[in-house]
Every structure is written in C-alpha cells, then in structure tokens.
PDB file of C-alpha atoms in Angstrom:
ATOM      1  CA  GLU A 328      -3.053  -5.130  14.591  1.00 62.00           C
ATOM      2  CA  THR A 329      -2.999  -5.286  10.841  1.00 71.00           C
ATOM      3  CA  GLY A 330      -3.279  -8.873  10.210  1.00 93.00           C
ATOM      4  CA  VAL A 331      -0.906  -8.739   8.495  1.00 96.00           C
ATOM      5  CA  THR A 332       2.636  -9.511  10.330  1.00 97.00           C
ATOM      6  CA  GLN A 333       6.145  -9.436   8.544  1.00 97.00           C
ATOM      7  CA  THR A 334       9.621 -10.574  10.418  1.00 97.00           C
ATOM      8  CA  PRO A 335      12.766  -9.292  10.967  1.00 97.00           C
ATOM      9  CA  ARG A 336      10.987  -5.653  11.490  1.00 96.00           C
ATOM     10  CA  HIS A 337      14.617  -4.917  11.005  1.00 97.00           C
ATOM     11  CA  LEU A 338      17.681  -6.860   8.609  1.00 96.00           C
ATOM     12  CA  VAL A 339      20.936  -6.153   8.462  1.00 96.00           C
ATOM     13  CA  MET A 340      22.938  -7.799   5.527  1.00 93.00           C
ATOM     14  CA  GLY A 341      26.107  -7.366   3.543  1.00 91.00           C
ATOM     15  CA  MET A 342      26.460  -8.181  -0.363  1.00 90.00           C
ATOM     16  CA  THR A 343      27.333 -11.903  -0.082  1.00 88.00           C
ATOM     17  CA  ASN A 344      24.289 -12.588   2.611  1.00 89.00           C
ATOM     18  CA  LYS A 345      21.734 -15.041   1.937  1.00 94.00           C
ATOM     19  CA  LYS A 346      18.418 -13.811   3.918  1.00 95.00           C
ATOM     20  CA  SER A 347      15.086 -14.777   3.840  1.00 97.00           C
ATOM     21  CA  LEU A 348      11.844 -12.366   4.822  1.00 98.00           C
ATOM     22  CA  LYS A 349       8.397 -13.643   5.348  1.00 98.00           C
ATOM     23  CA  CYS A 350       5.240 -12.628   5.725  1.00 98.00           C
ATOM     24  CA  GLU A 351       2.055 -14.222   7.199  1.00 97.00           C
ATOM     25  CA  GLN A 352      -1.819 -13.111   7.014  1.00 97.00           C
ATOM     26  CA  HIS A 353      -4.502 -14.093   9.667  1.00 92.00           C
ATOM     27  CA  LEU A 354      -7.479 -12.720   7.081  1.00 95.00           C
ATOM     28  CA  GLY A 355      -8.203 -15.346   5.124  1.00 94.00           C
ATOM     29  CA  HIS A 356      -7.149 -13.975   2.035  1.00 94.00           C
ATOM     30  CA  ASN A 357      -5.780 -15.596  -1.189  1.00 92.00           C
ATOM     31  CA  ALA A 358      -3.353 -12.963  -2.985  1.00 92.00           C
ATOM     32  CA  MET A 359      -0.303 -12.034  -1.233  1.00 94.00           C
ATOM     33  CA  TYR A 360       2.359  -9.648  -2.750  1.00 94.00           C
ATOM     34  CA  TRP A 361       5.692  -8.194  -1.778  1.00 95.00           C
ATOM     35  CA  TYR A 362       5.970  -4.276  -2.290  1.00 94.00           C
ATOM     36  CA  LYS A 363       9.667  -2.047  -2.162  1.00 94.00           C
ATOM     37  CA  GLN A 364       9.030   1.206  -0.498  1.00 93.00           C
ATOM     38  CA  SER A 365      12.694   3.444  -1.485  1.00 92.00           C
ATOM     39  CA  ALA A 366      13.820   6.668   0.227  1.00 85.00           C
ATOM     40  CA  LYS A 367      11.707   9.541  -1.424  1.00 75.00           C
ATOM     41  CA  LYS A 368      10.270   7.524  -3.721  1.00 82.00           C
ATOM     42  CA  PRO A 369       6.956   5.446  -4.289  1.00 83.00           C
ATOM     43  CA  LEU A 370       5.782   2.042  -3.799  1.00 87.00           C
ATOM     44  CA  GLU A 371       6.927  -0.139  -5.940  1.00 89.00           C
ATOM     45  CA  LEU A 372       4.895  -3.232  -6.536  1.00 90.00           C
ATOM     46  CA  MET A 373       7.325  -6.741  -7.002  1.00 93.00           C
ATOM     47  CA  PHE A 374       5.527  -9.986  -6.963  1.00 92.00           C
ATOM     48  CA  VAL A 375       1.453 -11.084  -6.658  1.00 91.00           C
ATOM     49  CA  TYR A 376       0.404 -14.211  -6.088  1.00 91.00           C
ATOM     50  CA  ASN A 377      -3.427 -15.226  -5.816  1.00 85.00           C
ATOM     51  CA  PHE A 378      -3.668 -18.906  -4.618  1.00 83.00           C
ATOM     52  CA  LYS A 379       0.064 -19.180  -4.367  1.00 79.00           C
ATOM     53  CA  GLU A 380       0.392 -19.173  -8.136  1.00 82.00           C
ATOM     54  CA  GLN A 381       2.543 -15.918  -8.957  1.00 82.00           C
ATOM     55  CA  THR A 382       0.303 -14.047 -11.325  1.00 79.00           C
ATOM     56  CA  GLU A 383       2.554 -10.745 -11.680  1.00 76.00           C
ATOM     57  CA  ASN A 384       6.877 -10.566 -11.766  1.00 78.00           C
ATOM     58  CA  ASN A 385       7.396  -6.291 -12.134  1.00 77.00           C
ATOM     59  CA  SER A 386       9.839  -6.928 -13.704  1.00 85.00           C
ATOM     60  CA  VAL A 387      12.089  -7.291 -10.127  1.00 91.00           C
ATOM     61  CA  PRO A 388      15.577  -8.885 -10.254  1.00 93.00           C
ATOM     62  CA  SER A 389      16.315 -12.690 -10.030  1.00 93.00           C
ATOM     63  CA  ARG A 390      18.366 -11.610  -5.832  1.00 95.00           C
ATOM     64  CA  PHE A 391      14.820 -11.450  -5.257  1.00 96.00           C
ATOM     65  CA  SER A 392      13.127 -15.269  -4.421  1.00 95.00           C
ATOM     66  CA  PRO A 393       9.772 -15.270  -3.218  1.00 95.00           C
ATOM     67  CA  GLU A 394       8.233 -18.305  -2.480  1.00 95.00           C
ATOM     68  CA  CYS A 395       4.122 -18.517  -1.589  1.00 94.00           C
ATOM     69  CA  PRO A 396       4.708 -21.939  -0.312  1.00 94.00           C
ATOM     70  CA  ASN A 397       0.312 -21.748   1.194  1.00 91.00           C
ATOM     71  CA  SER A 398      -1.835 -18.996   0.675  1.00 89.00           C
ATOM     72  CA  SER A 399      -1.315 -17.622   4.514  1.00 94.00           C
ATOM     73  CA  HIS A 400       2.287 -17.340   4.413  1.00 96.00           C
ATOM     74  CA  LEU A 401       4.155 -15.654   2.035  1.00 97.00           C
ATOM     75  CA  PHE A 402       8.710 -15.337   1.564  1.00 97.00           C
ATOM     76  CA  LEU A 403      10.836 -13.323  -0.372  1.00 97.00           C
ATOM     77  CA  HIS A 404      14.657 -14.898  -0.725  1.00 97.00           C
ATOM     78  CA  LEU A 405      17.510 -12.683  -0.675  1.00 96.00           C
ATOM     79  CA  HIS A 406      21.466 -13.214  -2.359  1.00 94.00           C
ATOM     80  CA  THR A 407      23.509 -11.717  -3.700  1.00 93.00           C
ATOM     81  CA  LEU A 408      22.350  -7.518  -2.745  1.00 94.00           C
ATOM     82  CA  GLN A 409      23.339  -5.042  -3.578  1.00 94.00           C
ATOM     83  CA  PRO A 410      23.867  -1.450  -1.057  1.00 93.00           C
ATOM     84  CA  GLU A 411      20.523   0.007  -3.229  1.00 93.00           C
ATOM     85  CA  ASP A 412      17.844  -2.483  -2.842  1.00 95.00           C
ATOM     86  CA  SER A 413      18.288  -1.443   0.891  1.00 96.00           C
ATOM     87  CA  ALA A 414      14.683   0.041   2.261  1.00 96.00           C
ATOM     88  CA  LEU A 415      11.166  -0.896   2.910  1.00 96.00           C
ATOM     89  CA  TYR A 416       9.766  -4.168   1.568  1.00 97.00           C
ATOM     90  CA  LEU A 417       5.870  -4.667   2.524  1.00 96.00           C
ATOM     91  CA  CYS A 418       4.029  -7.709   2.899  1.00 97.00           C
ATOM     92  CA  ALA A 419       0.681  -7.638   1.495  1.00 95.00           C
ATOM     93  CA  SER A 420      -2.490  -9.865   1.512  1.00 95.00           C
ATOM     94  CA  SER A 421      -6.582  -8.826   0.332  1.00 93.00           C
ATOM     95  CA  ARG A 422      -9.114 -10.788   0.111  1.00 91.00           C
ATOM     96  CA  GLY A 423      -9.289 -11.306  -4.101  1.00 84.00           C
ATOM     97  CA  PRO A 424      -7.260  -9.752  -6.801  1.00 77.00           C
ATOM     98  CA  ASN A 425      -9.715  -6.559  -6.077  1.00 81.00           C
ATOM     99  CA  SER A 426     -10.217  -6.197  -3.045  1.00 88.00           C
ATOM    100  CA  PRO A 427      -8.572  -4.086  -1.263  1.00 90.00           C
ATOM    101  CA  LEU A 428      -4.614  -4.422   0.436  1.00 92.00           C
ATOM    102  CA  HIS A 429      -4.669  -4.922   3.818  1.00 94.00           C
ATOM    103  CA  PHE A 430      -0.323  -4.779   4.429  1.00 95.00           C
ATOM    104  CA  GLY A 431       1.956  -5.615   7.344  1.00 96.00           C
ATOM    105  CA  ASN A 432       4.536  -3.006   8.624  1.00 95.00           C
ATOM    106  CA  GLY A 433       7.370  -4.059   6.709  1.00 96.00           C
ATOM    107  CA  THR A 434      10.834  -5.187   7.289  1.00 97.00           C
ATOM    108  CA  ARG A 435      14.066  -2.170   7.397  1.00 96.00           C
ATOM    109  CA  LEU A 436      16.480  -4.480   5.136  1.00 96.00           C
ATOM    110  CA  THR A 437      19.931  -2.616   5.182  1.00 96.00           C
ATOM    111  CA  VAL A 438      22.084  -3.661   2.777  1.00 95.00           C
ATOM    112  CA  THR A 439      25.819  -2.669   3.593  1.00 92.00           C
TER     113      THR A 439
ATOM    114  CA  ASP B 888      -3.583   3.752 -14.584  1.00 54.00           C
ATOM    115  CA  ALA B 889      -5.428   7.668 -14.834  1.00 58.00           C
ATOM    116  CA  LYS B 890      -2.500  10.348 -12.787  1.00 86.00           C
ATOM    117  CA  THR B 891      -3.603  11.590  -9.331  1.00 93.00           C
ATOM    118  CA  THR B 892      -2.285  15.063  -7.840  1.00 94.00           C
ATOM    119  CA  GLN B 893      -2.952  16.323  -4.360  1.00 96.00           C
ATOM    120  CA  PRO B 894      -1.045  18.993  -2.389  1.00 97.00           C
ATOM    121  CA  PRO B 895       1.876  18.073  -0.571  1.00 96.00           C
ATOM    122  CA  SER B 896       1.115  18.610   2.554  1.00 97.00           C
ATOM    123  CA  MET B 897      -1.208  19.579   4.663  1.00 97.00           C
ATOM    124  CA  ASP B 898      -1.771  20.902   8.687  1.00 97.00           C
ATOM    125  CA  CYS B 899      -5.263  20.440  10.790  1.00 96.00           C
ATOM    126  CA  ALA B 900      -6.315  21.190  14.132  1.00 97.00           C
ATOM    127  CA  GLU B 901      -7.197  18.116  16.347  1.00 97.00           C
ATOM    128  CA  GLY B 902     -10.999  17.933  16.331  1.00 96.00           C
ATOM    129  CA  ARG B 903     -11.535  20.439  13.342  1.00 97.00           C
ATOM    130  CA  ALA B 904     -12.428  18.527   9.964  1.00 97.00           C
ATOM    131  CA  ALA B 905      -8.988  17.213   7.412  1.00 98.00           C
ATOM    132  CA  ASN B 906     -10.537  17.910   4.411  1.00 98.00           C
ATOM    133  CA  LEU B 907      -7.393  15.957   1.647  1.00 98.00           C
ATOM    134  CA  PRO B 908      -8.548  16.509  -2.009  1.00 97.00           C
ATOM    135  CA  CYS B 909      -7.044  15.163  -4.787  1.00 97.00           C
ATOM    136  CA  ASN B 910      -7.658  15.650  -9.021  1.00 96.00           C
ATOM    137  CA  HIS B 911      -8.393  12.629 -11.384  1.00 94.00           C
ATOM    138  CA  SER B 912      -8.968  14.442 -14.441  1.00 93.00           C
ATOM    139  CA  THR B 913      -8.254  11.569 -16.907  1.00 92.00           C
ATOM    140  CA  ILE B 914     -10.308   9.274 -15.016  1.00 92.00           C
ATOM    141  CA  SER B 915     -12.087   6.443 -16.865  1.00 90.00           C
ATOM    142  CA  GLY B 916     -15.529   4.760 -15.639  1.00 89.00           C
ATOM    143  CA  ASN B 917     -14.671   1.972 -14.785  1.00 89.00           C
ATOM    144  CA  GLU B 918     -12.079   2.713 -12.288  1.00 90.00           C
ATOM    145  CA  TYR B 919     -12.187   3.699  -9.080  1.00 92.00           C
ATOM    146  CA  VAL B 920     -10.969   5.900  -6.080  1.00 94.00           C
ATOM    147  CA  TYR B 921      -9.462   4.161  -3.380  1.00 94.00           C
ATOM    148  CA  TRP B 922      -7.469   6.087   0.020  1.00 96.00           C
ATOM    149  CA  TYR B 923      -4.854   4.677   2.443  1.00 96.00           C
ATOM    150  CA  ARG B 924      -2.765   5.813   4.583  1.00 97.00           C
ATOM    151  CA  GLN B 925       0.754   5.307   5.297  1.00 95.00           C
ATOM    152  CA  ILE B 926       1.201   6.822   9.525  1.00 95.00           C
ATOM    153  CA  HIS B 927       4.947   6.901  10.312  1.00 91.00           C
ATOM    154  CA  SER B 928       6.956   3.778  11.236  1.00 87.00           C
ATOM    155  CA  GLN B 929       3.782   1.469   9.308  1.00 92.00           C
ATOM    156  CA  GLY B 930       3.079  -0.149   6.646  1.00 93.00           C
ATOM    157  CA  PRO B 931       0.025   1.271   4.402  1.00 94.00           C
ATOM    158  CA  GLN B 932      -3.374   0.813   5.799  1.00 95.00           C
ATOM    159  CA  TYR B 933      -7.084   1.107   3.738  1.00 95.00           C
ATOM    160  CA  ILE B 934      -8.957   4.158   4.690  1.00 97.00           C
ATOM    161  CA  ILE B 935     -11.998   3.765   2.014  1.00 97.00           C
ATOM    162  CA  HIS B 936     -13.129   3.545  -1.849  1.00 95.00           C
ATOM    163  CA  GLY B 937     -15.252   4.199  -4.320  1.00 95.00           C
ATOM    164  CA  LEU B 938     -16.752   4.377  -7.775  1.00 94.00           C
ATOM    165  CA  LYS B 939     -19.237   7.074  -8.737  1.00 92.00           C
ATOM    166  CA  ASN B 940     -21.956   7.798  -5.350  1.00 91.00           C
ATOM    167  CA  ASN B 941     -19.582   9.505  -2.272  1.00 95.00           C
ATOM    168  CA  GLU B 942     -19.588   6.534   0.785  1.00 97.00           C
ATOM    169  CA  THR B 943     -19.316   6.651   4.897  1.00 97.00           C
ATOM    170  CA  ASN B 944     -17.885   4.201   6.735  1.00 96.00           C
ATOM    171  CA  GLU B 945     -16.010   4.327  10.273  1.00 95.00           C
ATOM    172  CA  MET B 946     -12.549   6.006   9.971  1.00 95.00           C
ATOM    173  CA  ALA B 947     -13.846   8.527   6.582  1.00 97.00           C
ATOM    174  CA  SER B 948     -15.853   9.883   3.794  1.00 98.00           C
ATOM    175  CA  LEU B 949     -15.639  10.376   0.483  1.00 98.00           C
ATOM    176  CA  ILE B 950     -16.632  12.829  -1.607  1.00 98.00           C
ATOM    177  CA  ILE B 951     -16.568  12.424  -5.092  1.00 97.00           C
ATOM    178  CA  THR B 952     -18.126  14.870  -7.222  1.00 96.00           C
ATOM    179  CA  GLU B 953     -20.523  14.636 -10.149  1.00 95.00           C
ATOM    180  CA  ASP B 954     -18.093  14.967 -12.812  1.00 95.00           C
ATOM    181  CA  ARG B 955     -15.455  11.954 -10.683  1.00 95.00           C
ATOM    182  CA  LYS B 956     -12.773  13.997 -11.738  1.00 95.00           C
ATOM    183  CA  SER B 957     -12.104  15.170  -8.628  1.00 96.00           C
ATOM    184  CA  SER B 958     -12.303  14.093  -4.460  1.00 97.00           C
ATOM    185  CA  THR B 959     -12.373  14.496  -1.250  1.00 98.00           C
ATOM    186  CA  LEU B 960     -11.395  12.482   1.380  1.00 98.00           C
ATOM    187  CA  ILE B 961     -12.204  13.522   5.073  1.00 98.00           C
ATOM    188  CA  LEU B 962     -11.737  12.998   7.995  1.00 98.00           C
ATOM    189  CA  PRO B 963     -14.571  14.540  10.592  1.00 96.00           C
ATOM    190  CA  HIS B 964     -12.680  15.123  13.781  1.00 95.00           C
ATOM    191  CA  ALA B 965      -9.304  14.444  12.831  1.00 97.00           C
ATOM    192  CA  THR B 966      -6.578  13.890  16.014  1.00 97.00           C
ATOM    193  CA  LEU B 967      -3.003  12.981  16.308  1.00 97.00           C
ATOM    194  CA  ARG B 968      -2.548   9.266  15.806  1.00 96.00           C
ATOM    195  CA  ASP B 969      -4.152  10.256  11.984  1.00 97.00           C
ATOM    196  CA  THR B 970      -1.236  11.999  11.296  1.00 98.00           C
ATOM    197  CA  ALA B 971       0.401   9.696   8.019  1.00 97.00           C
ATOM    198  CA  VAL B 972       1.142  10.587   4.911  1.00 96.00           C
ATOM    199  CA  TYR B 973      -2.237  10.315   2.260  1.00 97.00           C
ATOM    200  CA  TYR B 974      -2.583   8.728  -1.382  1.00 96.00           C
ATOM    201  CA  CYS B 975      -4.748   9.486  -3.683  1.00 96.00           C
ATOM    202  CA  ILE B 976      -5.345   6.255  -5.247  1.00 93.00           C
ATOM    203  CA  VAL B 977      -6.933   5.498  -8.878  1.00 91.00           C
ATOM    204  CA  ARG B 978      -7.557   2.404 -10.358  1.00 87.00           C
ATOM    205  CA  PRO B 979      -9.190  -0.544 -13.124  1.00 84.00           C
ATOM    206  CA  ILE B 980     -12.812  -1.796 -11.449  1.00 81.00           C
ATOM    207  CA  TRP B 981     -10.559  -5.218 -13.147  1.00 76.00           C
ATOM    208  CA  ASN B 982      -7.375  -4.843 -12.105  1.00 70.00           C
ATOM    209  CA  ALA B 983      -6.216  -8.359 -12.378  1.00 60.00           C
ATOM    210  CA  GLY B 984      -2.690  -8.127 -10.424  1.00 63.00           C
ATOM    211  CA  ASN B 985      -4.333  -5.404  -8.330  1.00 68.00           C
ATOM    212  CA  MET B 986      -1.444  -3.476  -9.147  1.00 73.00           C
ATOM    213  CA  LEU B 987      -1.941   0.416  -7.574  1.00 79.00           C
ATOM    214  CA  THR B 988       0.541   3.322  -8.325  1.00 80.00           C
ATOM    215  CA  PHE B 989       1.326   5.159  -5.017  1.00 83.00           C
ATOM    216  CA  GLY B 990       1.955   8.776  -5.769  1.00 83.00           C
ATOM    217  CA  GLY B 991       3.175  11.572  -3.189  1.00 85.00           C
ATOM    218  CA  GLY B 992       0.327  12.260  -0.935  1.00 93.00           C
ATOM    219  CA  THR B 993      -0.263  14.351   1.200  1.00 97.00           C
ATOM    220  CA  ARG B 994       1.343  15.282   4.351  1.00 97.00           C
ATOM    221  CA  LEU B 995      -1.308  14.919   7.507  1.00 98.00           C
ATOM    222  CA  MET B 996      -0.268  16.736   9.749  1.00 98.00           C
ATOM    223  CA  VAL B 997      -2.239  16.749  13.144  1.00 97.00           C
ATOM    224  CA  LYS B 998      -1.502  19.734  15.201  1.00 96.00           C
ATOM    225  CA  PRO B 999      -3.383  20.114  19.136  1.00 95.00           C
TER     226      PRO B 999
END
C-alpha cells in the first residue's frame, strides 16, 4: 500500500472514446503529478499540481486534460487518443514541490 | 539537471549486500542525489536521497564520494523482493516543479 491509489488498474479504449483516470492520495500531501511510462522509454512528467493549481504542463497534447478538484484527488481526462498513447500512467504526490515523490501503481492504458 | 550513468543490469545473491553504482560527474553543488526503484507492475518507490554526507535509512545506505561525482546505493541484505529497476537521479535543491528526469536505471536481479 503506497498511500496513492489509482483506478482503474487497466483500461482499454478506442480512439473515439472518452475516459478518465482517477488518483487519490491519503498522505496529506499538497502536490500531485501525472507521469507517463511507455515501453522502453524513461518516465515522462506530464502535469504538476501544487495546492490544486497547475504549475507545470510538460508540452502535453490537449487530448490529455488534467483536473485537480482538491489536494487529495487528481484526474486525467482522455479523449480521441492515439494508439501511441498506450502506456502506463502513473500518479504521484509529495508533501511539497521539493519533497520525495510517492507513486501509485499506475493505470495500464491500451488504445485500440 | 545533471545526467547520471548506471550499469544496465546487475545480479546479487540473496542475503548478500547489493552495491549499485551511479556516476554523476557533472553534478553541481546545489543538486541532490536521489534513488528510486520500480518493482515489476508497480510504480516507482522512493528509497533515499543525499547531498554531500552519507545517508542511511531502514531501506538502504547511500555513499557519496567526496568529490560528489559518483555514489553507491547499498542494500545490506538483499532479498528476492528487492529485484527491481533502480534509478539514480540528480535534481536541484530548489526544483519548483519537482521534475525528476528518470534514465534507464539498473535492473537488479536478486537470485536465490
């Protein structure tokens, strides 16, 4: 148990679907993150939220839309994805922007 | 951020110490050395970090050379559950986006 819970663990979606990934942390942290891990590529930072405000968008295409309603919850809304977007999407949280990251176990996304 | 170099893979016998090296020859004085690991089908897990002095916690020890150009992560009594990819990361002390650059890491295989 990492304290960061991601749902669903696995998701298969077509290119025309709309789906959302959910992340919840029970650690009292103030910063939350989305990372993408593709096969044979290093982890890539996508978005950063600090006290519910987005502070980083690492040149992510608009078909990925994050939402952070409060410091404990983070969503990633997906629409019109491409097969190359298939990857492991990892959520993380930290006490602050300079503290160690705590990761969830990810959502394995397959786009068909 | 300074780049790191790690061996792609290592083996270790169960119960023995695992010593994982990392070179970071371009590290600057205001950059930490962080270590994370990723067990198969899980998200990355924070292990330890340090600036100049050696550090120890319940998971591992971190030995940083005096010139700070390299470091070694030590798992004192490796178990089969320590089989994972270990990432050495250098990041600035003040890093507003907590942007970690993960490289390829070292795949540690602990064998019975």
